[in-house]
mmCIF file with all atom_site columns, C-alpha atoms in Angstrom:
data_model
loop_
_atom_site.group_PDB
_atom_site.id
_atom_site.type_symbol
_atom_site.label_atom_id
_atom_site.label_alt_id
_atom_site.label_comp_id
_atom_site.label_asym_id
_atom_site.label_entity_id
_atom_site.label_seq_id
_atom_site.pdbx_PDB_ins_code
_atom_site.Cartn_x
_atom_site.Cartn_y
_atom_site.Cartn_z
_atom_site.occupancy
_atom_site.B_iso_or_equiv
_atom_site.pdbx_formal_charge
_atom_site.auth_seq_id
_atom_site.auth_comp_id
_atom_site.auth_asym_id
_atom_site.auth_atom_id
_atom_site.pdbx_PDB_model_num
ATOM 1   C CA . MET A 1 1   ? 17.341  17.085 -98.008  1.00 45.00 ? 1   MET A CA 1
ATOM 2   C CA . THR A 1 2   ? 16.914  20.874 -97.401  1.00 50.00 ? 2   THR A CA 1
ATOM 3   C CA . MET A 1 3   ? 15.081  22.394 -100.092 1.00 49.00 ? 3   MET A CA 1
ATOM 4   C CA . THR A 1 4   ? 16.366  25.600 -101.624 1.00 45.00 ? 4   THR A CA 1
ATOM 5   C CA . ALA A 1 5   ? 15.411  28.215 -104.121 1.00 42.00 ? 5   ALA A CA 1
ATOM 6   C CA . GLU A 1 6   ? 17.425  26.426 -106.814 1.00 46.00 ? 6   GLU A CA 1
ATOM 7   C CA . ALA A 1 7   ? 15.682  23.070 -106.036 1.00 49.00 ? 7   ALA A CA 1
ATOM 8   C CA . ARG A 1 8   ? 11.955  23.959 -106.640 1.00 53.00 ? 8   ARG A CA 1
ATOM 9   C CA . PRO A 1 9   ? 10.387  27.109 -108.430 1.00 51.00 ? 9   PRO A CA 1
ATOM 10  C CA . ALA A 1 10  ? 9.408   29.916 -106.041 1.00 57.00 ? 10  ALA A CA 1
ATOM 11  C CA . ILE A 1 11  ? 5.431   29.521 -107.618 1.00 72.00 ? 11  ILE A CA 1
ATOM 12  C CA . PRO A 1 12  ? 4.338   26.536 -106.839 1.00 75.00 ? 12  PRO A CA 1
ATOM 13  C CA . ALA A 1 13  ? 2.036   24.350 -109.380 1.00 86.00 ? 13  ALA A CA 1
ATOM 14  C CA . MET A 1 14  ? -1.590  23.579 -108.245 1.00 91.00 ? 14  MET A CA 1
ATOM 15  C CA . ARG A 1 15  ? -0.527  19.932 -107.288 1.00 93.00 ? 15  ARG A CA 1
ATOM 16  C CA . THR A 1 16  ? 2.237   21.338 -104.824 1.00 94.00 ? 16  THR A CA 1
ATOM 17  C CA . LEU A 1 17  ? -0.531  23.807 -103.334 1.00 95.00 ? 17  LEU A CA 1
ATOM 18  C CA . MET A 1 18  ? -2.943  20.641 -102.838 1.00 96.00 ? 18  MET A CA 1
ATOM 19  C CA . HIS A 1 19  ? 0.171   18.390 -101.173 1.00 97.00 ? 19  HIS A CA 1
ATOM 20  C CA . LEU A 1 20  ? 0.603   22.231 -98.980  1.00 97.00 ? 20  LEU A CA 1
ATOM 21  C CA . PHE A 1 21  ? -2.692  22.354 -97.967  1.00 97.00 ? 21  PHE A CA 1
ATOM 22  C CA . ALA A 1 22  ? -2.915  18.515 -97.286  1.00 98.00 ? 22  ALA A CA 1
ATOM 23  C CA . GLY A 1 23  ? -0.120  18.914 -95.065  1.00 98.00 ? 23  GLY A CA 1
ATOM 24  C CA . GLY A 1 24  ? -1.513  21.693 -93.268  1.00 98.00 ? 24  GLY A CA 1
ATOM 25  C CA . LEU A 1 25  ? -4.834  20.095 -92.768  1.00 98.00 ? 25  LEU A CA 1
ATOM 26  C CA . ALA A 1 26  ? -3.126  16.757 -91.495  1.00 98.00 ? 26  ALA A CA 1
ATOM 27  C CA . GLY A 1 27  ? -0.937  18.800 -88.773  1.00 98.00 ? 27  GLY A CA 1
ATOM 28  C CA . LEU A 1 28  ? -3.840  20.837 -87.463  1.00 97.00 ? 28  LEU A CA 1
ATOM 29  C CA . LEU A 1 29  ? -6.232  17.927 -87.185  1.00 97.00 ? 29  LEU A CA 1
ATOM 30  C CA . ILE A 1 30  ? -3.549  16.729 -84.623  1.00 97.00 ? 30  ILE A CA 1
ATOM 31  C CA . TRP A 1 31  ? -2.849  20.114 -83.430  1.00 96.00 ? 31  TRP A CA 1
ATOM 32  C CA . GLU A 1 32  ? -6.966  20.269 -82.449  1.00 96.00 ? 32  GLU A CA 1
ATOM 33  C CA . VAL A 1 33  ? -6.595  17.022 -80.798  1.00 97.00 ? 33  VAL A CA 1
ATOM 34  C CA . TRP A 1 34  ? -3.339  18.058 -78.681  1.00 97.00 ? 34  TRP A CA 1
ATOM 35  C CA . ALA A 1 35  ? -4.949  21.416 -78.117  1.00 96.00 ? 35  ALA A CA 1
ATOM 36  C CA . ARG A 1 36  ? -8.476  20.826 -77.120  1.00 94.00 ? 36  ARG A CA 1
ATOM 37  C CA . VAL A 1 37  ? -8.247  17.373 -75.658  1.00 96.00 ? 37  VAL A CA 1
ATOM 38  C CA . LEU A 1 38  ? -4.973  16.654 -74.211  1.00 96.00 ? 38  LEU A CA 1
ATOM 39  C CA . THR A 1 39  ? -4.044  20.322 -73.225  1.00 96.00 ? 39  THR A CA 1
ATOM 40  C CA . LYS A 1 40  ? -7.527  20.391 -71.196  1.00 95.00 ? 40  LYS A CA 1
ATOM 41  C CA . ALA A 1 41  ? -6.844  17.185 -69.605  1.00 96.00 ? 41  ALA A CA 1
ATOM 42  C CA . VAL A 1 42  ? -3.306  18.289 -68.508  1.00 94.00 ? 42  VAL A CA 1
ATOM 43  C CA . LEU A 1 43  ? -4.089  21.771 -67.528  1.00 93.00 ? 43  LEU A CA 1
ATOM 44  C CA . GLY A 1 44  ? -7.923  22.020 -67.023  1.00 94.00 ? 44  GLY A CA 1
ATOM 45  C CA . TYR A 1 45  ? -8.347  24.601 -69.999  1.00 92.00 ? 45  TYR A CA 1
ATOM 46  C CA . PRO A 1 46  ? -7.515  23.989 -73.691  1.00 93.00 ? 46  PRO A CA 1
ATOM 47  C CA . LEU A 1 47  ? -5.430  25.872 -75.971  1.00 92.00 ? 47  LEU A CA 1
ATOM 48  C CA . GLU A 1 48  ? -7.677  28.622 -77.889  1.00 89.00 ? 48  GLU A CA 1
ATOM 49  C CA . PRO A 1 49  ? -5.621  30.274 -80.986  1.00 89.00 ? 49  PRO A CA 1
ATOM 50  C CA . ALA A 1 50  ? -9.013  31.961 -81.534  1.00 87.00 ? 50  ALA A CA 1
ATOM 51  C CA . GLY A 1 51  ? -8.503  33.759 -78.098  1.00 88.00 ? 51  GLY A CA 1
ATOM 52  C CA . LEU A 1 52  ? -5.259  34.931 -79.373  1.00 90.00 ? 52  LEU A CA 1
ATOM 53  C CA . ILE A 1 53  ? -6.770  36.744 -82.231  1.00 90.00 ? 53  ILE A CA 1
ATOM 54  C CA . ASP A 1 54  ? -9.439  38.033 -80.371  1.00 89.00 ? 54  ASP A CA 1
ATOM 55  C CA . ALA A 1 55  ? -6.577  39.635 -77.848  1.00 90.00 ? 55  ALA A CA 1
ATOM 56  C CA . ILE A 1 56  ? -4.863  41.071 -81.108  1.00 91.00 ? 56  ILE A CA 1
ATOM 57  C CA . ALA A 1 57  ? -7.899  42.842 -82.329  1.00 90.00 ? 57  ALA A CA 1
ATOM 58  C CA . GLN A 1 58  ? -9.011  43.965 -78.804  1.00 88.00 ? 58  GLN A CA 1
ATOM 59  C CA . HIS A 1 59  ? -5.635  45.255 -77.933  1.00 83.00 ? 59  HIS A CA 1
ATOM 60  C CA . ARG A 1 60  ? -4.662  46.843 -81.092  1.00 82.00 ? 60  ARG A CA 1
ATOM 61  C CA . LEU A 1 61  ? -7.868  47.852 -82.682  1.00 82.00 ? 61  LEU A CA 1
ATOM 62  C CA . GLY A 1 62  ? -10.225 47.770 -80.064  1.00 84.00 ? 62  GLY A CA 1
ATOM 63  C CA . LEU A 1 63  ? -12.578 45.343 -82.009  1.00 82.00 ? 63  LEU A CA 1
ATOM 64  C CA . SER A 1 64  ? -14.363 42.313 -80.964  1.00 86.00 ? 64  SER A CA 1
ATOM 65  C CA . VAL A 1 65  ? -14.004 39.695 -83.668  1.00 86.00 ? 65  VAL A CA 1
ATOM 66  C CA . PRO A 1 66  ? -17.039 37.119 -83.642  1.00 92.00 ? 66  PRO A CA 1
ATOM 67  C CA . TYR A 1 67  ? -16.041 33.475 -82.483  1.00 90.00 ? 67  TYR A CA 1
ATOM 68  C CA . LEU A 1 68  ? -16.774 31.720 -85.878  1.00 93.00 ? 68  LEU A CA 1
ATOM 69  C CA . LEU A 1 69  ? -14.841 34.474 -87.808  1.00 93.00 ? 69  LEU A CA 1
ATOM 70  C CA . ARG A 1 70  ? -11.878 33.836 -85.147  1.00 92.00 ? 70  ARG A CA 1
ATOM 71  C CA . GLU A 1 71  ? -11.959 30.279 -85.825  1.00 94.00 ? 71  GLU A CA 1
ATOM 72  C CA . ALA A 1 72  ? -12.166 30.307 -89.707  1.00 95.00 ? 72  ALA A CA 1
ATOM 73  C CA . LEU A 1 73  ? -8.800  32.657 -89.358  1.00 94.00 ? 73  LEU A CA 1
ATOM 74  C CA . HIS A 1 74  ? -7.329  30.034 -87.043  1.00 95.00 ? 74  HIS A CA 1
ATOM 75  C CA . TYR A 1 75  ? -8.152  27.215 -89.652  1.00 96.00 ? 75  TYR A CA 1
ATOM 76  C CA . GLY A 1 76  ? -7.109  29.387 -92.506  1.00 97.00 ? 76  GLY A CA 1
ATOM 77  C CA . VAL A 1 77  ? -3.763  30.008 -91.314  1.00 96.00 ? 77  VAL A CA 1
ATOM 78  C CA . GLY A 1 78  ? -3.178  26.436 -90.126  1.00 97.00 ? 78  GLY A CA 1
ATOM 79  C CA . ILE A 1 79  ? -4.378  24.896 -93.438  1.00 97.00 ? 79  ILE A CA 1
ATOM 80  C CA . VAL A 1 80  ? -3.066  27.602 -95.901  1.00 97.00 ? 80  VAL A CA 1
ATOM 81  C CA . GLY A 1 81  ? -1.008  30.473 -94.266  1.00 97.00 ? 81  GLY A CA 1
ATOM 82  C CA . TYR A 1 82  ? 1.643   28.501 -92.532  1.00 98.00 ? 82  TYR A CA 1
ATOM 83  C CA . PRO A 1 83  ? 1.818   26.020 -95.301  1.00 97.00 ? 83  PRO A CA 1
ATOM 84  C CA . VAL A 1 84  ? 2.380   28.780 -98.186  1.00 96.00 ? 84  VAL A CA 1
ATOM 85  C CA . ALA A 1 85  ? 4.809   30.721 -95.741  1.00 97.00 ? 85  ALA A CA 1
ATOM 86  C CA . TYR A 1 86  ? 6.956   27.620 -95.415  1.00 97.00 ? 86  TYR A CA 1
ATOM 87  C CA . PHE A 1 87  ? 7.385   27.123 -99.294  1.00 96.00 ? 87  PHE A CA 1
ATOM 88  C CA . VAL A 1 88  ? 8.156   30.437 -99.780  1.00 94.00 ? 88  VAL A CA 1
ATOM 89  C CA . ILE A 1 89  ? 10.865  30.656 -96.846  1.00 96.00 ? 89  ILE A CA 1
ATOM 90  C CA . SER A 1 90  ? 12.169  27.121 -97.662  1.00 95.00 ? 90  SER A CA 1
ATOM 91  C CA . ARG A 1 91  ? 12.384  27.663 -101.363 1.00 92.00 ? 91  ARG A CA 1
ATOM 92  C CA . LEU A 1 92  ? 13.985  31.407 -101.001 1.00 93.00 ? 92  LEU A CA 1
ATOM 93  C CA . VAL A 1 93  ? 16.069  31.727 -98.014  1.00 95.00 ? 93  VAL A CA 1
ATOM 94  C CA . PRO A 1 94  ? 19.387  30.291 -97.743  1.00 94.00 ? 94  PRO A CA 1
ATOM 95  C CA . ARG A 1 95  ? 20.221  28.029 -95.086  1.00 95.00 ? 95  ARG A CA 1
ATOM 96  C CA . TRP A 1 96  ? 16.772  28.644 -93.687  1.00 97.00 ? 96  TRP A CA 1
ATOM 97  C CA . PRO A 1 97  ? 16.630  25.630 -90.987  1.00 97.00 ? 97  PRO A CA 1
ATOM 98  C CA . VAL A 1 98  ? 19.725  27.699 -89.301  1.00 96.00 ? 98  VAL A CA 1
ATOM 99  C CA . VAL A 1 99  ? 18.085  30.946 -89.835  1.00 97.00 ? 99  VAL A CA 1
ATOM 100 C CA . LEU A 1 100 ? 14.794  29.836 -88.114  1.00 98.00 ? 100 LEU A CA 1
ATOM 101 C CA . ASP A 1 101 ? 16.463  27.854 -85.531  1.00 97.00 ? 101 ASP A CA 1
ATOM 102 C CA . ALA A 1 102 ? 18.905  30.801 -84.711  1.00 97.00 ? 102 ALA A CA 1
ATOM 103 C CA . ILE A 1 103 ? 15.678  33.025 -84.230  1.00 98.00 ? 103 ILE A CA 1
ATOM 104 C CA . VAL A 1 104 ? 13.768  31.017 -81.820  1.00 98.00 ? 104 VAL A CA 1
ATOM 105 C CA . PHE A 1 105 ? 16.857  30.027 -79.743  1.00 98.00 ? 105 PHE A CA 1
ATOM 106 C CA . VAL A 1 106 ? 17.985  33.688 -79.491  1.00 98.00 ? 106 VAL A CA 1
ATOM 107 C CA . THR A 1 107 ? 14.646  35.075 -78.655  1.00 98.00 ? 107 THR A CA 1
ATOM 108 C CA . PHE A 1 108 ? 13.327  32.119 -76.361  1.00 97.00 ? 108 PHE A CA 1
ATOM 109 C CA . SER A 1 109 ? 16.607  32.502 -74.266  1.00 97.00 ? 109 SER A CA 1
ATOM 110 C CA . ALA A 1 110 ? 16.067  36.484 -74.145  1.00 97.00 ? 110 ALA A CA 1
ATOM 111 C CA . GLY A 1 111 ? 12.724  35.811 -72.530  1.00 95.00 ? 111 GLY A CA 1
ATOM 112 C CA . VAL A 1 112 ? 14.114  33.290 -70.050  1.00 95.00 ? 112 VAL A CA 1
ATOM 113 C CA . ALA A 1 113 ? 17.152  36.033 -69.327  1.00 96.00 ? 113 ALA A CA 1
ATOM 114 C CA . ALA A 1 114 ? 14.403  38.786 -68.723  1.00 95.00 ? 114 ALA A CA 1
ATOM 115 C CA . LEU A 1 115 ? 12.573  36.551 -66.283  1.00 94.00 ? 115 LEU A CA 1
ATOM 116 C CA . ILE A 1 116 ? 15.931  36.103 -64.413  1.00 95.00 ? 116 ILE A CA 1
ATOM 117 C CA . ALA A 1 117 ? 16.693  39.814 -64.532  1.00 95.00 ? 117 ALA A CA 1
ATOM 118 C CA . SER A 1 118 ? 13.209  40.679 -63.097  1.00 94.00 ? 118 SER A CA 1
ATOM 119 C CA . GLY A 1 119 ? 13.542  37.798 -60.244  1.00 93.00 ? 119 GLY A CA 1
ATOM 120 C CA . THR A 1 120 ? 10.615  35.996 -61.739  1.00 91.00 ? 120 THR A CA 1
ATOM 121 C CA . PHE A 1 121 ? 12.619  33.115 -62.914  1.00 91.00 ? 121 PHE A CA 1
ATOM 122 C CA . ALA A 1 122 ? 11.091  29.593 -61.966  1.00 89.00 ? 122 ALA A CA 1
ATOM 123 C CA . PRO A 1 123 ? 12.574  26.042 -62.147  1.00 90.00 ? 123 PRO A CA 1
ATOM 124 C CA . ILE A 1 124 ? 9.769   25.211 -64.812  1.00 89.00 ? 124 ILE A CA 1
ATOM 125 C CA . HIS A 1 125 ? 11.157  28.070 -66.939  1.00 92.00 ? 125 HIS A CA 1
ATOM 126 C CA . PHE A 1 126 ? 14.845  26.316 -67.041  1.00 93.00 ? 126 PHE A CA 1
ATOM 127 C CA . VAL A 1 127 ? 13.423  22.817 -67.699  1.00 93.00 ? 127 VAL A CA 1
ATOM 128 C CA . PHE A 1 128 ? 11.333  24.511 -70.573  1.00 95.00 ? 128 PHE A CA 1
ATOM 129 C CA . TRP A 1 129 ? 14.272  26.276 -71.978  1.00 96.00 ? 129 TRP A CA 1
ATOM 130 C CA . THR A 1 130 ? 16.401  23.103 -71.753  1.00 96.00 ? 130 THR A CA 1
ATOM 131 C CA . ALA A 1 131 ? 13.397  21.061 -73.743  1.00 96.00 ? 131 ALA A CA 1
ATOM 132 C CA . ALA A 1 132 ? 13.167  23.970 -76.429  1.00 96.00 ? 132 ALA A CA 1
ATOM 133 C CA . VAL A 1 133 ? 17.261  24.263 -76.797  1.00 96.00 ? 133 VAL A CA 1
ATOM 134 C CA . GLY A 1 134 ? 17.549  20.054 -76.813  1.00 96.00 ? 134 GLY A CA 1
ATOM 135 C CA . LEU A 1 135 ? 15.133  19.977 -79.327  1.00 96.00 ? 135 LEU A CA 1
ATOM 136 C CA . ILE A 1 136 ? 16.689  22.345 -81.463  1.00 96.00 ? 136 ILE A CA 1
ATOM 137 C CA . ALA A 1 137 ? 20.206  20.444 -81.083  1.00 96.00 ? 137 ALA A CA 1
ATOM 138 C CA . THR A 1 138 ? 18.721  17.599 -82.129  1.00 96.00 ? 138 THR A CA 1
ATOM 139 C CA . ARG A 1 139 ? 19.265  18.892 -85.548  1.00 94.00 ? 139 ARG A CA 1
ATOM 140 C CA . TRP A 1 140 ? 23.048  17.927 -85.041  1.00 93.00 ? 140 TRP A CA 1
ATOM 141 C CA . ILE A 1 141 ? 22.498  14.361 -84.425  1.00 94.00 ? 141 ILE A CA 1
ATOM 142 C CA . ASN A 1 142 ? 19.097  13.704 -86.812  1.00 93.00 ? 142 ASN A CA 1
ATOM 143 C CA . ARG A 1 143 ? 20.394  11.891 -89.739  1.00 92.00 ? 143 ARG A CA 1
ATOM 144 C CA . ASP A 1 144 ? 17.456  12.752 -91.446  1.00 95.00 ? 144 ASP A CA 1
ATOM 145 C CA . THR A 1 145 ? 17.358  15.949 -92.600  1.00 95.00 ? 145 THR A CA 1
ATOM 146 C CA . LEU A 1 146 ? 13.562  16.356 -93.838  1.00 96.00 ? 146 LEU A CA 1
ATOM 147 C CA . ILE A 1 147 ? 12.493  15.465 -89.996  1.00 96.00 ? 147 ILE A CA 1
ATOM 148 C CA . ALA A 1 148 ? 14.999  17.751 -88.855  1.00 97.00 ? 148 ALA A CA 1
ATOM 149 C CA . ASP A 1 149 ? 13.653  20.602 -91.268  1.00 97.00 ? 149 ASP A CA 1
ATOM 150 C CA . ALA A 1 150 ? 10.060  19.679 -90.166  1.00 98.00 ? 150 ALA A CA 1
ATOM 151 C CA . ILE A 1 151 ? 10.848  19.954 -86.723  1.00 97.00 ? 151 ILE A CA 1
ATOM 152 C CA . THR A 1 152 ? 12.685  23.383 -87.319  1.00 98.00 ? 152 THR A CA 1
ATOM 153 C CA . TRP A 1 153 ? 9.356   24.922 -88.845  1.00 98.00 ? 153 TRP A CA 1
ATOM 154 C CA . GLY A 1 154 ? 7.165   23.456 -86.128  1.00 98.00 ? 154 GLY A CA 1
ATOM 155 C CA . ASN A 1 155 ? 9.729   25.474 -83.793  1.00 97.00 ? 155 ASN A CA 1
ATOM 156 C CA . PHE A 1 156 ? 9.247   28.457 -85.800  1.00 98.00 ? 156 PHE A CA 1
ATOM 157 C CA . THR A 1 157 ? 5.107   28.201 -86.001  1.00 98.00 ? 157 THR A CA 1
ATOM 158 C CA . TRP A 1 158 ? 5.533   28.478 -81.921  1.00 97.00 ? 158 TRP A CA 1
ATOM 159 C CA . PHE A 1 159 ? 7.663   31.388 -82.464  1.00 97.00 ? 159 PHE A CA 1
ATOM 160 C CA . ASN A 1 160 ? 5.241   33.192 -84.380  1.00 96.00 ? 160 ASN A CA 1
ATOM 161 C CA . ALA A 1 161 ? 2.555   32.523 -82.287  1.00 96.00 ? 161 ALA A CA 1
ATOM 162 C CA . LEU A 1 162 ? 3.856   33.452 -78.780  1.00 96.00 ? 162 LEU A CA 1
ATOM 163 C CA . GLY A 1 163 ? 7.100   35.275 -79.839  1.00 96.00 ? 163 GLY A CA 1
ATOM 164 C CA . LEU A 1 164 ? 5.302   37.595 -82.155  1.00 96.00 ? 164 LEU A CA 1
ATOM 165 C CA . MET A 1 165 ? 1.262   37.444 -82.191  1.00 95.00 ? 165 MET A CA 1
ATOM 166 C CA . ALA A 1 166 ? 1.350   36.971 -78.345  1.00 94.00 ? 166 ALA A CA 1
ATOM 167 C CA . PRO A 1 167 ? 3.223   40.287 -77.416  1.00 94.00 ? 167 PRO A CA 1
ATOM 168 C CA . ILE A 1 168 ? 1.018   42.278 -80.363  1.00 94.00 ? 168 ILE A CA 1
ATOM 169 C CA . GLY A 1 169 ? -2.178  41.125 -78.451  1.00 92.00 ? 169 GLY A CA 1
ATOM 170 C CA . GLY A 1 170 ? -0.840  42.587 -75.373  1.00 92.00 ? 170 GLY A CA 1
ATOM 171 C CA . LEU A 1 171 ? 0.468   39.151 -73.844  1.00 92.00 ? 171 LEU A CA 1
ATOM 172 C CA . SER A 1 172 ? 3.677   38.028 -72.171  1.00 93.00 ? 172 SER A CA 1
ATOM 173 C CA . PHE A 1 173 ? 6.540   37.244 -74.627  1.00 95.00 ? 173 PHE A CA 1
ATOM 174 C CA . TYR A 1 174 ? 6.037   33.490 -75.190  1.00 95.00 ? 174 TYR A CA 1
ATOM 175 C CA . LEU A 1 175 ? 3.413   33.944 -72.400  1.00 93.00 ? 175 LEU A CA 1
ATOM 176 C CA . LEU A 1 176 ? 6.180   33.165 -70.085  1.00 92.00 ? 176 LEU A CA 1
ATOM 177 C CA . GLY A 1 177 ? 4.589   35.985 -67.703  1.00 87.00 ? 177 GLY A CA 1
ATOM 178 C CA . GLU A 1 178 ? 1.574   33.534 -67.354  1.00 83.00 ? 178 GLU A CA 1
ATOM 179 C CA . GLY A 1 179 ? 3.757   30.928 -65.470  1.00 80.00 ? 179 GLY A CA 1
ATOM 180 C CA . GLY A 1 180 ? 4.930   28.679 -68.579  1.00 85.00 ? 180 GLY A CA 1
ATOM 181 C CA . GLU A 1 181 ? 2.818   26.055 -68.446  1.00 90.00 ? 181 GLU A CA 1
ATOM 182 C CA . LEU A 1 182 ? 0.600   27.129 -71.206  1.00 92.00 ? 182 LEU A CA 1
ATOM 183 C CA . SER A 1 183 ? 3.474   27.967 -73.429  1.00 93.00 ? 183 SER A CA 1
ATOM 184 C CA . TYR A 1 184 ? 4.918   24.455 -73.109  1.00 95.00 ? 184 TYR A CA 1
ATOM 185 C CA . MET A 1 185 ? 1.696   22.857 -74.100  1.00 96.00 ? 185 MET A CA 1
ATOM 186 C CA . SER A 1 186 ? 1.656   25.342 -77.219  1.00 96.00 ? 186 SER A CA 1
ATOM 187 C CA . PHE A 1 187 ? 5.136   24.752 -77.687  1.00 97.00 ? 187 PHE A CA 1
ATOM 188 C CA . VAL A 1 188 ? 4.676   20.947 -77.927  1.00 97.00 ? 188 VAL A CA 1
ATOM 189 C CA . GLY A 1 189 ? 1.396   21.534 -80.048  1.00 97.00 ? 189 GLY A CA 1
ATOM 190 C CA . HIS A 1 190 ? 3.334   23.808 -82.568  1.00 97.00 ? 190 HIS A CA 1
ATOM 191 C CA . VAL A 1 191 ? 6.017   21.891 -82.814  1.00 97.00 ? 191 VAL A CA 1
ATOM 192 C CA . ILE A 1 192 ? 3.864   18.537 -83.573  1.00 97.00 ? 192 ILE A CA 1
ATOM 193 C CA . TYR A 1 193 ? 1.564   20.607 -86.215  1.00 98.00 ? 193 TYR A CA 1
ATOM 194 C CA . GLY A 1 194 ? 4.505   21.984 -88.070  1.00 97.00 ? 194 GLY A CA 1
ATOM 195 C CA . ALA A 1 195 ? 6.474   18.736 -88.315  1.00 97.00 ? 195 ALA A CA 1
ATOM 196 C CA . VAL A 1 196 ? 3.591   16.902 -89.479  1.00 98.00 ? 196 VAL A CA 1
ATOM 197 C CA . ALA A 1 197 ? 2.488   19.478 -92.121  1.00 98.00 ? 197 ALA A CA 1
ATOM 198 C CA . VAL A 1 198 ? 6.082   19.947 -93.480  1.00 98.00 ? 198 VAL A CA 1
ATOM 199 C CA . TRP A 1 199 ? 6.999   16.172 -93.529  1.00 97.00 ? 199 TRP A CA 1
ATOM 200 C CA . LEU A 1 200 ? 3.998   14.949 -95.223  1.00 97.00 ? 200 LEU A CA 1
ATOM 201 C CA . PHE A 1 201 ? 3.916   17.862 -97.783  1.00 97.00 ? 201 PHE A CA 1
ATOM 202 C CA . GLU A 1 202 ? 7.276   16.950 -98.778  1.00 96.00 ? 202 GLU A CA 1
ATOM 203 C CA . ARG A 1 203 ? 6.737   13.350 -98.987  1.00 95.00 ? 203 ARG A CA 1
ATOM 204 C CA . LEU A 1 204 ? 3.660   13.920 -100.925 1.00 95.00 ? 204 LEU A CA 1
ATOM 205 C CA . ASP A 1 205 ? 5.218   16.167 -103.468 1.00 90.00 ? 205 ASP A CA 1
ATOM 206 C CA . SER A 1 206 ? 8.714   14.141 -104.072 1.00 85.00 ? 206 SER A CA 1
ATOM 207 C CA . GLY A 1 207 ? 6.562   11.391 -104.635 1.00 74.00 ? 207 GLY A CA 1
ATOM 208 C CA . ALA A 1 208 ? 4.441   13.212 -107.179 1.00 60.00 ? 208 ALA A CA 1
ATOM 209 C CA . ALA A 1 209 ? 7.574   14.117 -108.864 1.00 59.00 ? 209 ALA A CA 1
ATOM 210 C CA . ARG A 1 210 ? 9.025   11.009 -109.260 1.00 55.00 ? 210 ARG A CA 1
ATOM 211 C CA . ARG A 1 211 ? 5.913   9.797  -111.341 1.00 56.00 ? 211 ARG A CA 1
#
């Protein structure tokens, strides 16, 4: 079922934190394979979250962040940051899956509409939009609420990375201005990461609660 503030306390116990971090670590390990191996095999270059961190630091602060620090921040966000954010949002925001799905749908549709208005819209963008919206729509036919919620969180992590952080770093909205291929690979990677992290956490935590 979808977790709400009434279902679980807002402040997690240590055991719950360990389950959160275990989910984040599992999702991040799969992300790393997707980002650094499979994406490179498809596009010829990997997904590099550390590069996004550097773009933000350079664009906003004029700073050059050492590579190892950027990698550490990337792992910190994946193992700790996103899982903790999921716990807070899923326990405190009413109907959070609907809210997050709406954010992704509206913002990504707006990005694609901007491409149409500027005359830079291409068939790949339509395919991409159809895939993203189609994944969101699976909630209405998915009988497993946990899987549906996990996919929603994965979609949202993609929005956070490319819908929020990329423009802050001086890059195009959802990286659509870069052609869309990199954004699509990031979309798939974030969905896998977020879905695995949430699914594993909830299974571990619910299992522990039954003992």
